[in-house]
mmCIF file of N, CA and C in Angstrom:
data_model
loop_
_atom_site.group_PDB
_atom_site.id
_atom_site.type_symbol
_atom_site.label_atom_id
_atom_site.label_comp_id
_atom_site.label_asym_id
_atom_site.label_seq_id
_atom_site.Cartn_x
_atom_site.Cartn_y
_atom_site.Cartn_z
ATOM 1 N N MET A 237 -8.652 -80.568 -45.639
ATOM 2 C CA MET A 237 -9.479 -80.448 -44.412
ATOM 3 C C MET A 237 -8.949 -79.845 -43.296
ATOM 4 N N ASN A 238 -9.966 -79.226 -42.396
ATOM 5 C CA ASN A 238 -9.566 -78.050 -41.341
ATOM 6 C C ASN A 238 -9.448 -78.938 -40.204
ATOM 7 N N THR A 239 -8.328 -78.669 -39.267
ATOM 8 C CA THR A 239 -8.569 -79.266 -38.228
ATOM 9 C C THR A 239 -8.231 -78.148 -36.974
ATOM 10 N N LYS A 240 -8.344 -78.434 -35.826
ATOM 11 C CA LYS A 240 -7.741 -77.881 -34.610
ATOM 12 C C LYS A 240 -6.858 -78.355 -33.867
ATOM 13 N N ILE A 241 -5.962 -78.992 -34.189
ATOM 14 C CA ILE A 241 -4.668 -79.427 -33.796
ATOM 15 C C ILE A 241 -3.923 -78.636 -33.118
ATOM 16 N N LYS A 242 -3.493 -77.779 -34.055
ATOM 17 C CA LYS A 242 -2.010 -76.352 -33.903
ATOM 18 C C LYS A 242 -3.605 -75.610 -32.577
ATOM 19 N N GLU A 243 -4.242 -75.064 -32.636
ATOM 20 C CA GLU A 243 -4.514 -74.702 -31.367
ATOM 21 C C GLU A 243 -5.145 -75.665 -30.325
ATOM 22 N N LEU A 244 -5.294 -76.769 -30.368
ATOM 23 C CA LEU A 244 -5.056 -77.380 -29.075
ATOM 24 C C LEU A 244 -3.669 -77.739 -28.808
ATOM 25 N N ARG A 245 -3.031 -77.553 -29.416
ATOM 26 C CA ARG A 245 -1.413 -78.166 -29.297
ATOM 27 C C ARG A 245 -1.028 -76.854 -28.333
ATOM 28 N N LYS A 246 -1.643 -76.035 -29.235
ATOM 29 C CA LYS A 246 -0.984 -74.276 -28.149
ATOM 30 C C LYS A 246 -1.434 -74.127 -26.950
ATOM 31 N N LEU A 247 -2.974 -74.633 -26.852
ATOM 32 C CA LEU A 247 -3.454 -74.729 -25.397
ATOM 33 C C LEU A 247 -2.746 -75.742 -24.536
ATOM 34 N N ARG A 248 -2.565 -76.642 -25.183
ATOM 35 C CA ARG A 248 -1.588 -77.690 -24.466
ATOM 36 C C ARG A 248 0.005 -77.232 -23.994
ATOM 37 N N LYS A 249 0.142 -76.469 -24.491
ATOM 38 C CA LYS A 249 1.539 -76.026 -24.910
ATOM 39 C C LYS A 249 2.715 -77.392 -25.186
ATOM 40 N N ILE A 250 2.292 -78.142 -26.207
ATOM 41 C CA ILE A 250 3.184 -79.007 -26.502
ATOM 42 C C ILE A 250 3.418 -78.683 -28.034
ATOM 43 N N SER A 251 4.532 -79.340 -28.622
ATOM 44 C CA SER A 251 5.381 -79.261 -29.771
ATOM 45 C C SER A 251 4.419 -80.055 -30.440
ATOM 46 N N GLN A 252 5.083 -80.009 -32.393
ATOM 47 C CA GLN A 252 4.443 -81.319 -32.838
ATOM 48 C C GLN A 252 4.841 -82.481 -32.590
ATOM 49 N N GLU A 253 6.328 -82.111 -32.173
ATOM 50 C CA GLU A 253 7.114 -83.159 -31.969
ATOM 51 C C GLU A 253 6.276 -84.326 -31.229
ATOM 52 N N GLU A 254 6.183 -83.720 -29.666
ATOM 53 C CA GLU A 254 5.582 -83.918 -28.666
ATOM 54 C C GLU A 254 4.283 -84.469 -28.997
ATOM 55 N N LEU A 255 2.996 -84.173 -30.126
ATOM 56 C CA LEU A 255 2.459 -85.028 -30.214
ATOM 57 C C LEU A 255 2.258 -85.918 -31.273
ATOM 58 N N ALA A 256 3.310 -85.677 -32.102
ATOM 59 C CA ALA A 256 3.826 -86.924 -33.156
ATOM 60 C C ALA A 256 4.436 -88.276 -32.032
ATOM 61 N N LEU A 257 5.159 -88.054 -31.559
ATOM 62 C CA LEU A 257 5.434 -89.143 -30.025
ATOM 63 C C LEU A 257 4.775 -89.787 -29.544
ATOM 64 N N ALA A 258 3.940 -88.668 -29.071
ATOM 65 C CA ALA A 258 2.199 -89.561 -28.292
ATOM 66 C C ALA A 258 1.625 -90.307 -29.443
ATOM 67 N N VAL A 259 1.385 -89.916 -30.737
ATOM 68 C CA VAL A 259 0.785 -90.751 -31.578
ATOM 69 C C VAL A 259 0.779 -91.375 -32.195
ATOM 70 N N GLY A 260 1.975 -91.788 -32.277
ATOM 71 C CA GLY A 260 3.092 -92.813 -33.204
ATOM 72 C C GLY A 260 3.367 -92.226 -35.050
ATOM 73 N N THR A 261 3.448 -91.080 -35.088
ATOM 74 C CA THR A 261 3.730 -90.136 -36.032
ATOM 75 C C THR A 261 5.089 -89.523 -36.223
ATOM 76 N N THR A 262 4.945 -89.163 -37.524
ATOM 77 C CA THR A 262 5.926 -87.948 -37.182
ATOM 78 C C THR A 262 5.890 -86.164 -37.074
ATOM 79 N N ARG A 263 6.528 -85.699 -36.857
ATOM 80 C CA ARG A 263 6.482 -83.843 -37.012
ATOM 81 C C ARG A 263 6.104 -83.485 -38.205
ATOM 82 N N GLN A 264 6.786 -84.703 -39.091
ATOM 83 C CA GLN A 264 6.589 -83.588 -40.563
ATOM 84 C C GLN A 264 4.924 -84.274 -40.952
ATOM 85 N N THR A 265 4.444 -85.583 -40.080
ATOM 86 C CA THR A 265 2.914 -86.084 -40.879
ATOM 87 C C THR A 265 1.783 -84.568 -40.015
ATOM 88 N N ILE A 266 2.373 -84.610 -38.701
ATOM 89 C CA ILE A 266 1.730 -83.417 -38.415
ATOM 90 C C ILE A 266 1.588 -82.164 -38.490
ATOM 91 N N THR A 267 2.689 -81.565 -39.149
ATOM 92 C CA THR A 267 2.594 -80.737 -39.640
ATOM 93 C C THR A 267 1.767 -80.539 -40.905
ATOM 94 N N SER A 268 1.820 -81.370 -41.970
ATOM 95 C CA SER A 268 0.864 -81.810 -43.251
ATOM 96 C C SER A 268 -0.285 -81.427 -42.976
ATOM 97 N N ILE A 269 -0.704 -82.434 -41.933
ATOM 98 C CA ILE A 269 -2.459 -82.374 -41.384
ATOM 99 C C ILE A 269 -2.851 -80.714 -41.228
ATOM 100 N N GLU A 270 -2.096 -80.291 -40.228
ATOM 101 C CA GLU A 270 -2.161 -78.743 -39.613
ATOM 102 C C GLU A 270 -2.672 -77.900 -40.812
ATOM 103 N N ILE A 271 -1.586 -78.005 -41.780
ATOM 104 C CA ILE A 271 -1.631 -76.740 -43.289
ATOM 105 C C ILE A 271 -2.591 -77.423 -44.284
ATOM 106 N N GLY A 272 -2.628 -78.976 -43.434
ATOM 107 C CA GLY A 272 -4.569 -79.092 -45.010
ATOM 108 C C GLY A 272 -3.574 -80.167 -46.328
ATOM 109 N N LYS A 273 -2.512 -80.282 -45.952
ATOM 110 C CA LYS A 273 -1.644 -81.002 -46.942
ATOM 111 C C LYS A 273 -1.885 -82.250 -47.342
ATOM 112 N N TYR A 274 -2.067 -83.191 -46.156
ATOM 113 C CA TYR A 274 -2.551 -84.136 -46.016
ATOM 114 C C TYR A 274 -3.329 -84.548 -44.870
ATOM 115 N N THR A 275 -4.218 -85.353 -45.072
ATOM 116 C CA THR A 275 -5.318 -86.096 -44.568
ATOM 117 C C THR A 275 -5.161 -87.542 -43.522
ATOM 118 N N ALA A 276 -5.390 -86.983 -42.211
ATOM 119 C CA ALA A 276 -4.841 -88.111 -41.463
ATOM 120 C C ALA A 276 -5.844 -88.956 -41.819
ATOM 121 N N SER A 277 -5.289 -90.414 -41.657
ATOM 122 C CA SER A 277 -5.970 -91.662 -41.659
ATOM 123 C C SER A 277 -7.003 -91.820 -40.319
ATOM 124 N N LEU A 278 -8.004 -92.518 -40.379
ATOM 125 C CA LEU A 278 -8.761 -93.209 -39.454
ATOM 126 C C LEU A 278 -8.300 -93.244 -38.428
ATOM 127 N N VAL A 279 -7.185 -94.373 -38.448
ATOM 128 C CA VAL A 279 -6.731 -94.893 -37.378
ATOM 129 C C VAL A 279 -5.908 -93.357 -36.503
ATOM 130 N N LEU A 280 -5.273 -92.662 -37.383
ATOM 131 C CA LEU A 280 -4.197 -91.278 -37.015
ATOM 132 C C LEU A 280 -5.465 -90.333 -36.082
ATOM 133 N N ALA A 281 -6.498 -90.133 -37.074
ATOM 134 C CA ALA A 281 -7.554 -89.309 -36.574
ATOM 135 C C ALA A 281 -8.215 -89.490 -35.213
ATOM 136 N N TYR A 282 -8.192 -90.899 -34.723
ATOM 137 C CA TYR A 282 -8.585 -91.581 -33.852
ATOM 138 C C TYR A 282 -7.488 -90.904 -32.958
ATOM 139 N N LYS A 283 -6.381 -91.296 -32.877
ATOM 140 C CA LYS A 283 -5.339 -91.351 -31.881
ATOM 141 C C LYS A 283 -5.018 -89.985 -31.468
ATOM 142 N N ILE A 284 -5.340 -88.868 -32.377
ATOM 143 C CA ILE A 284 -4.964 -87.680 -31.882
ATOM 144 C C ILE A 284 -6.225 -86.685 -31.028
ATOM 145 N N SER A 285 -7.491 -87.509 -31.767
ATOM 146 C CA SER A 285 -8.853 -86.747 -31.046
ATOM 147 C C SER A 285 -8.358 -87.544 -29.742
ATOM 148 N N LYS A 286 -8.263 -88.806 -29.799
ATOM 149 C CA LYS A 286 -8.070 -89.416 -28.113
ATOM 150 C C LYS A 286 -7.244 -88.387 -27.441
ATOM 151 N N TYR A 287 -6.025 -88.496 -27.789
ATOM 152 C CA TYR A 287 -4.953 -87.846 -26.744
ATOM 153 C C TYR A 287 -5.292 -86.364 -26.626
ATOM 154 N N PHE A 288 -6.391 -85.789 -27.307
ATOM 155 C CA PHE A 288 -6.825 -84.613 -26.877
ATOM 156 C C PHE A 288 -7.975 -84.822 -25.976
ATOM 157 N N GLY A 289 -8.506 -86.244 -25.874
ATOM 158 C CA GLY A 289 -9.782 -86.112 -25.364
ATOM 159 C C GLY A 289 -11.181 -85.711 -25.592
ATOM 160 N N LEU A 290 -11.399 -85.335 -27.112
ATOM 161 C CA LEU A 290 -12.271 -85.463 -27.822
ATOM 162 C C LEU A 290 -12.754 -86.065 -28.899
ATOM 163 N N THR A 291 -13.762 -85.932 -29.409
ATOM 164 C CA THR A 291 -14.375 -86.502 -30.254
ATOM 165 C C THR A 291 -13.065 -86.614 -32.340
ATOM 166 N N ILE A 292 -13.660 -87.418 -33.240
ATOM 167 C CA ILE A 292 -13.050 -87.047 -34.095
ATOM 168 C C ILE A 292 -13.500 -85.725 -34.659
ATOM 169 N N GLU A 293 -14.421 -85.498 -34.509
ATOM 170 C CA GLU A 293 -15.849 -84.586 -35.055
ATOM 171 C C GLU A 293 -15.472 -83.144 -34.632
ATOM 172 N N GLU A 294 -14.646 -83.211 -32.951
ATOM 173 C CA GLU A 294 -14.234 -81.860 -32.369
ATOM 174 C C GLU A 294 -12.930 -81.392 -33.316
ATOM 175 N N VAL A 295 -12.139 -82.481 -33.608
ATOM 176 C CA VAL A 295 -10.858 -82.085 -34.011
ATOM 177 C C VAL A 295 -10.791 -81.620 -35.564
ATOM 178 N N PHE A 296 -11.454 -82.786 -35.936
ATOM 179 C CA PHE A 296 -11.480 -82.445 -37.773
ATOM 180 C C PHE A 296 -12.719 -82.180 -38.256
ATOM 181 N N ASP A 297 -12.716 -81.047 -39.272
ATOM 182 C CA ASP A 297 -13.461 -80.520 -39.805
ATOM 183 C C ASP A 297 -14.238 -81.135 -41.251
ATOM 184 N N PHE A 298 -15.065 -82.049 -41.329
ATOM 185 C CA PHE A 298 -15.430 -82.921 -42.613
ATOM 186 C C PHE A 298 -15.989 -81.840 -43.395
ATOM 187 N N SER A 299 -16.497 -80.473 -42.844
ATOM 188 C CA SER A 299 -17.414 -79.844 -43.952
ATOM 189 C C SER A 299 -17.420 -79.561 -45.275
ATOM 190 N N GLU A 300 -15.950 -79.796 -45.784
ATOM 191 C CA GLU A 300 -15.012 -79.282 -47.309
ATOM 192 C C GLU A 300 -14.712 -80.585 -47.420
ATOM 193 N N ALA A 301 -14.972 -81.346 -46.739
ATOM 194 C CA ALA A 301 -14.136 -83.038 -47.739
ATOM 195 C C ALA A 301 -14.430 -83.329 -49.007
ATOM 196 N N ASP A 302 -13.535 -84.076 -49.249
ATOM 197 C CA ASP A 302 -13.903 -84.341 -50.838
ATOM 198 C C ASP A 302 -14.318 -85.571 -51.168
ATOM 199 N N TRP A 303 -15.321 -86.172 -50.747
ATOM 200 C CA TRP A 303 -16.286 -87.334 -51.090
ATOM 201 C C TRP A 303 -16.320 -87.502 -52.128
ATOM 202 N N GLU A 304 -16.015 -88.946 -52.340
ATOM 203 C CA GLU A 304 -15.987 -89.527 -53.477
ATOM 204 C C GLU A 304 -17.027 -90.479 -53.009
ATOM 205 N N ASP A 305 -18.000 -90.518 -54.282
ATOM 206 C CA ASP A 305 -19.260 -91.554 -54.179
ATOM 207 C C ASP A 305 -19.206 -92.907 -54.591
#
């Protein structure tokens, strides 16, 4: 899943570590989300989006999500 997390972090000049601490996760998790190796849980996606003052849809791109029926 594509996200705008890296772009948003750079605009705010914060590190992965700073974001991770702010949303209650690890730097490794933020890295994995940014490179598309890990999909954030709904709770974590909400926390990240809220941190940036945006909606989940503004931060996370669901257009290529692998939806299971």
